[in-house]
mmCIF file of C-alpha atoms in Angstrom:
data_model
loop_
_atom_site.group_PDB
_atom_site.id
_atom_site.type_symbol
_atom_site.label_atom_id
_atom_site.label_comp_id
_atom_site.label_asym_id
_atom_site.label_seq_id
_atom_site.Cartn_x
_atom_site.Cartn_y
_atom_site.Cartn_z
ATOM 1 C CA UNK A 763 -22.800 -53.962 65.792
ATOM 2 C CA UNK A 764 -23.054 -55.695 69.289
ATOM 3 C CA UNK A 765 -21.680 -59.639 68.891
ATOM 4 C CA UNK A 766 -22.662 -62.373 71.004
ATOM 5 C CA UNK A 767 -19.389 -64.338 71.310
ATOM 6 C CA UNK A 768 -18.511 -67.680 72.884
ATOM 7 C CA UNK A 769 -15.281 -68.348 74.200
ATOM 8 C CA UNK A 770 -13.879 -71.772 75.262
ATOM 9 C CA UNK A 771 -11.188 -71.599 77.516
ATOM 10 C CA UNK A 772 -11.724 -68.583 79.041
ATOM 11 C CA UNK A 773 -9.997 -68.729 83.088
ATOM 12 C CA UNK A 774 -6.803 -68.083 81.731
ATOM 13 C CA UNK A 775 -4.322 -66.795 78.968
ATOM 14 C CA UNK A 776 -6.138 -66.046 75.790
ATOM 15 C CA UNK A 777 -9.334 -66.468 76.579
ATOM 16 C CA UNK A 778 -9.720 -64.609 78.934
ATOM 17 C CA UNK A 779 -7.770 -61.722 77.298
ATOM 18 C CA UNK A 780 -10.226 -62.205 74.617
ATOM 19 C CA UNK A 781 -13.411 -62.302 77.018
ATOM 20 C CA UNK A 782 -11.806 -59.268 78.118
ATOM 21 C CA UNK A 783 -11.181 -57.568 74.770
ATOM 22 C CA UNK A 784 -14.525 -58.296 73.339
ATOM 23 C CA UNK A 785 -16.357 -57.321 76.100
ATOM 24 C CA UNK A 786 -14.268 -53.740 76.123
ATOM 25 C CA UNK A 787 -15.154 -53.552 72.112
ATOM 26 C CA UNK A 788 -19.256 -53.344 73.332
ATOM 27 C CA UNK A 789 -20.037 -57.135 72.518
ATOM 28 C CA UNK A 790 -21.316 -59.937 75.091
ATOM 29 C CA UNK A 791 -19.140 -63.024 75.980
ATOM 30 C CA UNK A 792 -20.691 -66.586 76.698
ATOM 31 C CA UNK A 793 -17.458 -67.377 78.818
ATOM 32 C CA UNK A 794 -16.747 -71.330 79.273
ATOM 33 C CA UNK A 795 -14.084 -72.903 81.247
ATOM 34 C CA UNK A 796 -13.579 -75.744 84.113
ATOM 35 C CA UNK A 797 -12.521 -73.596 86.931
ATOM 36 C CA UNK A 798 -15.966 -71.881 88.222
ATOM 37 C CA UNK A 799 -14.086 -69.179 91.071
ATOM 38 C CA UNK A 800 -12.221 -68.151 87.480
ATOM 39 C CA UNK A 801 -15.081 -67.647 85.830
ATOM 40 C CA UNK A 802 -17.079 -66.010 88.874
ATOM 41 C CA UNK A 803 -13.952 -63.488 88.885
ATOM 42 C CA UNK A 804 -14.452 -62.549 85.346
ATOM 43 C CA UNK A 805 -17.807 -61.682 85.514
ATOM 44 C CA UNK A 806 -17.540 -59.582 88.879
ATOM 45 C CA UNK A 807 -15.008 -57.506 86.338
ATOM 46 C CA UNK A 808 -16.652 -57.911 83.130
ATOM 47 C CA UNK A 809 -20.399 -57.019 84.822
ATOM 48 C CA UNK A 810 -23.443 -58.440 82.957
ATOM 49 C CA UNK A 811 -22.011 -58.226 79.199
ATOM 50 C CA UNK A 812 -20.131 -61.456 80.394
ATOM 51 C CA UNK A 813 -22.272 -65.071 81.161
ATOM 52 C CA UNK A 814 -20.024 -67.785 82.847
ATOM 53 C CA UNK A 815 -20.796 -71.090 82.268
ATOM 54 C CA UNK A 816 -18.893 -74.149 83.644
ATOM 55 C CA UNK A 817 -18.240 -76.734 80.896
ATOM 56 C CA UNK A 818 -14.981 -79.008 79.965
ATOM 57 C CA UNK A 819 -15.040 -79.010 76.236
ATOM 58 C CA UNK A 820 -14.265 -82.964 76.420
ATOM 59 C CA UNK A 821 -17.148 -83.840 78.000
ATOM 60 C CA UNK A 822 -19.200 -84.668 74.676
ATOM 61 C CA UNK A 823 -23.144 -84.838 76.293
ATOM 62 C CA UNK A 824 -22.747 -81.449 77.855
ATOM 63 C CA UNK A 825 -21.177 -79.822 74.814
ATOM 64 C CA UNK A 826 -23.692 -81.507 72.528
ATOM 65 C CA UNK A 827 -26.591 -80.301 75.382
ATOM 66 C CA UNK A 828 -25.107 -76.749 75.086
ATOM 67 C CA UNK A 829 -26.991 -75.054 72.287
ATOM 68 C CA UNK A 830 -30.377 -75.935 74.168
ATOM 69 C CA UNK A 831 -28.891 -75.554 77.714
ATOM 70 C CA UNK A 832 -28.178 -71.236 77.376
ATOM 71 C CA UNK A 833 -30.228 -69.005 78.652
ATOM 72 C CA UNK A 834 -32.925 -66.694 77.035
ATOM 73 C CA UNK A 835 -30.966 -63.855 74.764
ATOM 74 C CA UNK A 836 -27.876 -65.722 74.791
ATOM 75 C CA UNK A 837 -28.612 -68.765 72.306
ATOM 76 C CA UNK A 838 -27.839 -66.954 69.089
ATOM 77 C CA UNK A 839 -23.971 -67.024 68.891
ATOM 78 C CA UNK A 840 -22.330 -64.812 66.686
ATOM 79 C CA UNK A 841 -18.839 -66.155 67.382
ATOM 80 C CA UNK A 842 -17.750 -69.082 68.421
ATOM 81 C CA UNK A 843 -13.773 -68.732 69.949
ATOM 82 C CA UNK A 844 -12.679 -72.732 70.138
ATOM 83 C CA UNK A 845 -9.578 -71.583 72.135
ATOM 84 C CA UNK A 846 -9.400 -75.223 74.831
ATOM 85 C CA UNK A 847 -6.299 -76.024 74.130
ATOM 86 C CA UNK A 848 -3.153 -77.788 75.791
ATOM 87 C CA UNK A 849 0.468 -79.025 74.872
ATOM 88 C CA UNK A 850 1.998 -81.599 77.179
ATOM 89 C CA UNK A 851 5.152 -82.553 77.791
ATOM 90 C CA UNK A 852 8.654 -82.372 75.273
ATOM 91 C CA UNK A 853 10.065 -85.786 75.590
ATOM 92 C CA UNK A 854 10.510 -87.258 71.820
ATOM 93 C CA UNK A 855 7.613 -89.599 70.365
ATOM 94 C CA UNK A 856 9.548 -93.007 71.744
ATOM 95 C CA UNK A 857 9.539 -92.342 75.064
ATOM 96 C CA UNK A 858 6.440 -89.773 74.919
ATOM 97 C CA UNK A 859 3.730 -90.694 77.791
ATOM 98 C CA UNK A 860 0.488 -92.039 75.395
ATOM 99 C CA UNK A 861 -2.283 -90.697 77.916
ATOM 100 C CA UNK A 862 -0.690 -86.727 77.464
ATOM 101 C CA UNK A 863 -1.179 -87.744 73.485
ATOM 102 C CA UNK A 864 -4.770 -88.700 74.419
ATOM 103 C CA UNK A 865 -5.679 -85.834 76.717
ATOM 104 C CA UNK A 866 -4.555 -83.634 73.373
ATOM 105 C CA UNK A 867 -6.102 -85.153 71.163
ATOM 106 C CA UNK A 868 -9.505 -84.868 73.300
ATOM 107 C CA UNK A 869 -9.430 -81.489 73.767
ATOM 108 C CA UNK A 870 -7.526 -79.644 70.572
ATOM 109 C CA UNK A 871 -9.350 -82.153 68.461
ATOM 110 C CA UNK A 872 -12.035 -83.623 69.652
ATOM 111 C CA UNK A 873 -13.469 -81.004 71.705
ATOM 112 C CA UNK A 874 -13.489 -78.843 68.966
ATOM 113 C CA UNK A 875 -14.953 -79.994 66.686
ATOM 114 C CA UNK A 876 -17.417 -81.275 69.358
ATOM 115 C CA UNK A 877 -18.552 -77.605 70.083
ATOM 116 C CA UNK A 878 -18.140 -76.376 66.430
ATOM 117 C CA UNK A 879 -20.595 -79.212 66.161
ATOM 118 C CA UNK A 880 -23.069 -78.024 68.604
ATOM 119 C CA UNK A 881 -23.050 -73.950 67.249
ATOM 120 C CA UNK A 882 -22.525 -74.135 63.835
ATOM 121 C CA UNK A 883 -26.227 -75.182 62.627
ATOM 122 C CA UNK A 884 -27.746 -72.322 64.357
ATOM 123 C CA UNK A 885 -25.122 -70.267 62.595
ATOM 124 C CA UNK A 886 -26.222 -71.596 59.401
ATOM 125 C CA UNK A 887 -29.897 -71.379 60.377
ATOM 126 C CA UNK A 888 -29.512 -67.465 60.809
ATOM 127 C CA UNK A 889 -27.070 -66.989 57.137
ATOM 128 C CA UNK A 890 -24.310 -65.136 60.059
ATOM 129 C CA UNK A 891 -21.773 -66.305 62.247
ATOM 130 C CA UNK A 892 -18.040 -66.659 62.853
ATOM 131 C CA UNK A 893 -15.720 -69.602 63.750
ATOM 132 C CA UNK A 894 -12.494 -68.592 65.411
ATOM 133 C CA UNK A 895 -10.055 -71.534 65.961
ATOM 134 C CA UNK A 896 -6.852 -71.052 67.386
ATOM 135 C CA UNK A 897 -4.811 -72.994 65.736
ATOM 136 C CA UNK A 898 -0.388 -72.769 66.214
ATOM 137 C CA UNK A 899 2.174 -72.118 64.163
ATOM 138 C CA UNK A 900 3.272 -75.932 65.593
ATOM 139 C CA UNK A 901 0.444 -76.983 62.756
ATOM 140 C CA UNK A 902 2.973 -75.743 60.152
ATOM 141 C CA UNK A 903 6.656 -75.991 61.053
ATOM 142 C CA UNK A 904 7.500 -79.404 63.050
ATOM 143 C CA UNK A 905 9.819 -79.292 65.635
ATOM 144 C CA UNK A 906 11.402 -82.204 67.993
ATOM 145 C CA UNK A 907 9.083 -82.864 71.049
ATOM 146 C CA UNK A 908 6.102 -81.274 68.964
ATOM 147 C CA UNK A 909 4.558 -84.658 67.227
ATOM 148 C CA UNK A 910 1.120 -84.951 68.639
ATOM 149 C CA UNK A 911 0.661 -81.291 69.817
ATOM 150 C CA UNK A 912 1.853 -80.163 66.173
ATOM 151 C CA UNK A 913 -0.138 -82.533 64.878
ATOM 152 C CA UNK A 914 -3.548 -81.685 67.011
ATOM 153 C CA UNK A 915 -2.821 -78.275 65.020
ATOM 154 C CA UNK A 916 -2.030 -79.113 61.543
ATOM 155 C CA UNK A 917 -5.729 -80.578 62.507
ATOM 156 C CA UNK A 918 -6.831 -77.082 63.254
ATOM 157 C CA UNK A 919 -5.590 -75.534 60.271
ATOM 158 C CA UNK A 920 -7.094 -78.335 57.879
ATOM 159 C CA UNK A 921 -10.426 -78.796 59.455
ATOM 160 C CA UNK A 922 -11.180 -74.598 59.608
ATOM 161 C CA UNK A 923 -10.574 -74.500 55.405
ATOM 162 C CA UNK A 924 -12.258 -77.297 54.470
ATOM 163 C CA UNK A 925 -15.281 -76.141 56.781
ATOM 164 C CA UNK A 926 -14.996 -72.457 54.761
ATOM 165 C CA UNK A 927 -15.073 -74.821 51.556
ATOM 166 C CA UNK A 928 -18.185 -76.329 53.279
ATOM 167 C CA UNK A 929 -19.840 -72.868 54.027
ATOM 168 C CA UNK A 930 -18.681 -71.520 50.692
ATOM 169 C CA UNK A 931 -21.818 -68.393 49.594
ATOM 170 C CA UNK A 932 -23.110 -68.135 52.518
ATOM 171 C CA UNK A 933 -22.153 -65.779 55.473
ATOM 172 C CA UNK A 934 -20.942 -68.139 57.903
ATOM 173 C CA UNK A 935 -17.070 -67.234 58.185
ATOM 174 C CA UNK A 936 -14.054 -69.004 59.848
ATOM 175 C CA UNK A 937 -10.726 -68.069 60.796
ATOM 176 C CA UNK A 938 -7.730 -69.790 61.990
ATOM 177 C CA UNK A 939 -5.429 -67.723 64.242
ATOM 178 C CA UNK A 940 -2.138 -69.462 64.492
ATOM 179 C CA UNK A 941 0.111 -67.875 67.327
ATOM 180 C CA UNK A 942 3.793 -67.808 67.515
ATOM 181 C CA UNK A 943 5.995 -68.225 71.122
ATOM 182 C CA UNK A 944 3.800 -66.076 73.036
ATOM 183 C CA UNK A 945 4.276 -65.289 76.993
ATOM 184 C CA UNK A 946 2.658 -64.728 79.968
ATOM 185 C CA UNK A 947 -0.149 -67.432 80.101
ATOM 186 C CA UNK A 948 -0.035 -70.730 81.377
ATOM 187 C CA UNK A 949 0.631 -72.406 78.811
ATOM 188 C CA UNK A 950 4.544 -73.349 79.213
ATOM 189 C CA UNK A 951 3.537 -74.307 82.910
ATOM 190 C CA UNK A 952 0.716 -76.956 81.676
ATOM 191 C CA UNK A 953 3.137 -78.127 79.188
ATOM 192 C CA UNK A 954 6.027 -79.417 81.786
ATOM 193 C CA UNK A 955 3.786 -80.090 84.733
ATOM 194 C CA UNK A 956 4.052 -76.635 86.945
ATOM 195 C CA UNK A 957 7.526 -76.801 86.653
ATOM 196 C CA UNK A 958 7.867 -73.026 86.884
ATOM 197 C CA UNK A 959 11.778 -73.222 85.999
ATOM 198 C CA UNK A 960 11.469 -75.302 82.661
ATOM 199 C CA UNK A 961 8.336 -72.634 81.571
ATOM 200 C CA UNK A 962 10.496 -69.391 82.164
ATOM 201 C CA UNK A 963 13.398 -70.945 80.247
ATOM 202 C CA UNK A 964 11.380 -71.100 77.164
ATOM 203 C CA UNK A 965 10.963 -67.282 77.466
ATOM 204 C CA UNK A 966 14.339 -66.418 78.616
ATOM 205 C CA UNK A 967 16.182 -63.562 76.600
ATOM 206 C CA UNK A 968 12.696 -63.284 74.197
ATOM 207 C CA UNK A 969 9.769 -60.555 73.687
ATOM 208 C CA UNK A 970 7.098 -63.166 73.104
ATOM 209 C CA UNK A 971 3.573 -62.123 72.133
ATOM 210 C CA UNK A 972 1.349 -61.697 74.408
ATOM 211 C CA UNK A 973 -2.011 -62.559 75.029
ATOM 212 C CA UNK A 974 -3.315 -59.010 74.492
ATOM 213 C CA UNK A 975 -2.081 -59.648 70.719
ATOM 214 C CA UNK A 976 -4.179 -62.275 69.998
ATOM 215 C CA UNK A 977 -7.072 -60.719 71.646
ATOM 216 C CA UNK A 978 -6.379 -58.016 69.614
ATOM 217 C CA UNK A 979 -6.211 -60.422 66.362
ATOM 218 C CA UNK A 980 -9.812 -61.762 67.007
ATOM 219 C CA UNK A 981 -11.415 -58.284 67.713
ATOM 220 C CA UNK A 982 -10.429 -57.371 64.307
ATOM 221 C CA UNK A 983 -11.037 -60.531 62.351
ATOM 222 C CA UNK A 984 -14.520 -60.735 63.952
ATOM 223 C CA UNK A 985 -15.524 -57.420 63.126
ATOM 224 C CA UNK A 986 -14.720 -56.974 59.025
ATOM 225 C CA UNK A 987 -17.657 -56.502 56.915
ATOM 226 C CA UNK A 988 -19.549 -59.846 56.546
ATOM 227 C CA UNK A 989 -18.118 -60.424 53.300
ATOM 228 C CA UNK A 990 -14.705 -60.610 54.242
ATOM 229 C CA UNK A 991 -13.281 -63.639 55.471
ATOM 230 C CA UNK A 992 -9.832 -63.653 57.173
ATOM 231 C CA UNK A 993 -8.772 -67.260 56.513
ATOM 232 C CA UNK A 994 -5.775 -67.989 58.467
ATOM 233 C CA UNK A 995 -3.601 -65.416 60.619
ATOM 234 C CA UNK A 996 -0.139 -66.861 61.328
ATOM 235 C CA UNK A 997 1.898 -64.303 63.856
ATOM 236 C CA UNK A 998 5.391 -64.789 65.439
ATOM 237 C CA UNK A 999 6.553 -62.368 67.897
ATOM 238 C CA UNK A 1000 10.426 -60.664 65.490
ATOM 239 C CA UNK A 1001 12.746 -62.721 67.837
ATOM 240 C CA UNK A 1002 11.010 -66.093 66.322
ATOM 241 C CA UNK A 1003 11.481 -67.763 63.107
ATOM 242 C CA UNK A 1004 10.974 -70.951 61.148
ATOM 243 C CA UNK A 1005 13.494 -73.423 61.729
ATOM 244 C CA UNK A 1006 16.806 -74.351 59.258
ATOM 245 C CA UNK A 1007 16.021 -78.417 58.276
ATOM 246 C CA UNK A 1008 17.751 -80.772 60.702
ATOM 247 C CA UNK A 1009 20.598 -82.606 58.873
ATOM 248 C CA UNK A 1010 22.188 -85.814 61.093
ATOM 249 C CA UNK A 1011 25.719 -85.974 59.442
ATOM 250 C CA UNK A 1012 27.306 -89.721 59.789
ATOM 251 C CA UNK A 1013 30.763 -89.866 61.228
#
C-alpha cells in the first residue's frame, strides 16, 4: 500500500534519509524544510513521488494554514514524520544562553505539537494515519549539558503516549523513535555553532548510527498491519550505553 507521508525537517540528516527511504519503499513524501535549494535538490532526485514545500515548523499561522494550503492529491496524510529538531550548545544550566533554551523549546516542542495539531484531525476524520515523533534517548537518561534539550524530549516521549491513550480504538497510530549517538548529520555541528572540531570529537573512536538506521526504523514502523502499534523504539548504536549515576564525593 502506497503512503502519503509528511516529513518535517527534511534538507538534512534524517529527514531527508527518510524522504529518501520512503520514497525508495513506493510511497510519496510531502517534504518540509527552511532551506528551498535543499528541497529543490531532493526533488530533482526523488522525481514527482516527492512535493517540497518551504515551511519553518515555528512559524505557527503557516503550520496551522498547512492542512488547507497542499495541493490537490496531497491533503490526505498518511504519516506525519515530526523530525524539526535541534540541540544547542553544552555549557551547564547556570551559565546556559536562555534564547538557545527558547529556540528548543519552539521547535522540539512547540512546533510539534503545532503540526501534529494541524494533521491529526484529518487523520481522525479518515479512521487511518500515523504519527512518527522522533524523540532521543536524551528524553530518558540525563546527562550534564543536556537540561533543556533532554527535557524538549522527555516532552516527546510523554506527549506521543498520552496522544495513543487519546486515540485509543481507533486506527490512528503513533510512534516515538528515540535515537542513540548517531553520525553523519548535522546535528553535532548545529549543536556547537559550526564548530567542525568540537562535532567530530563527539564521534571520535565510535560507530554511531547512522541516518540510514533510522530511516530504516520508520519504513518498518509505518508499514505493520494497521493494528499494530509500535509505541516507542529506543536504539543506541553497541559502543553506547546508559550512564553509571554521578556521585560528588566530599573531601
Amino acid at each position: 500500500m502506497s503512503l502519503t507521508a509528511f516529513v518535517t525537517g527534511a534538507t538534512s540528516g534524517f529527514g531527508r534519509a527518510i524522504a529518501q527511504r520512503l520514497v525508495a519503499d513506493g510511497h510519496r513524501v510531502i517534504a518540509a524544510g527552511r532551506r528551498a535549494d535543499r528541497l529543490d535538490a531532493l526533488r530533482a532526485e526523488l522525481g514527482e513521488r516527492l512535493l517540497p514545500v518551504v515551511l519553518d515548523v515555528t512559524d505557527a499561522d503557516a503550520v496551522a494554514a498547512l492542512p488547507g494550503s497542499l495541493p490537490d492529491g496531497w491533503r490526505e496524510v498518511d504519516v506525519l514524520v515530526n523530525n524539526a529538531g535541534l540541540a544547542l550548545g553544552l555549557d551547564p544550566a547556570p551559565k546556559a544562553d536562555l534564547a538557545q533554551w527558547d529556540r528548543m523549546v519552539a521547535t522540539n516542542v512547540t512546533g510539534l505539537i503545532h503540526m501534529t495539531r494541524a494533521l491529526l484531525p484529518g487523520m481522525v476524520e479518515r479512521d487511518r494515519g500515523h504519527i512518527v515523533n522522533l524523540g532521543s534517548v536524551a528524553g530518558s537518561y540525563p546527562y550534564p549539558g543536556g537540561h533543556v534539550y533532554g527535557g524538549t524530549k522527555a516532552f516527546v516521549k510523554q506527549f506521543s503516549l498520552n496522544l495513543k491513550a487519546d486515540l485509543v480504538g481507533s486506527f490512528v497510530r503513533v510512534t516515538d523513535v528515540e535515537p542513540g549517538l548517531c553520525g553523519g548529520t548535522e546535528f553535532s555541528n548545529v549543536r556547537f555553532s559550526g564548530d567542525d572540531d568540537k562535532a567530530a570529537a563527539v564521534y571520535k573512536g565510535t560507530e554511531p548510527l547512522t541516518s540510514e538506521d533510522i530511516a530504516e526504523t520508520v519504513a518498518w514502523v509505518v508499514t505493520l498491519p494497521r493494528h499494530v502499534n509500535i509505541n516507542r523504539v529506543e536504539m543506541m548504536p553497541t559502543c553506547q550505553a546508559s550512564g553509571p549515576f554521578a556521585i560528588k564525593r566530599q573531601g
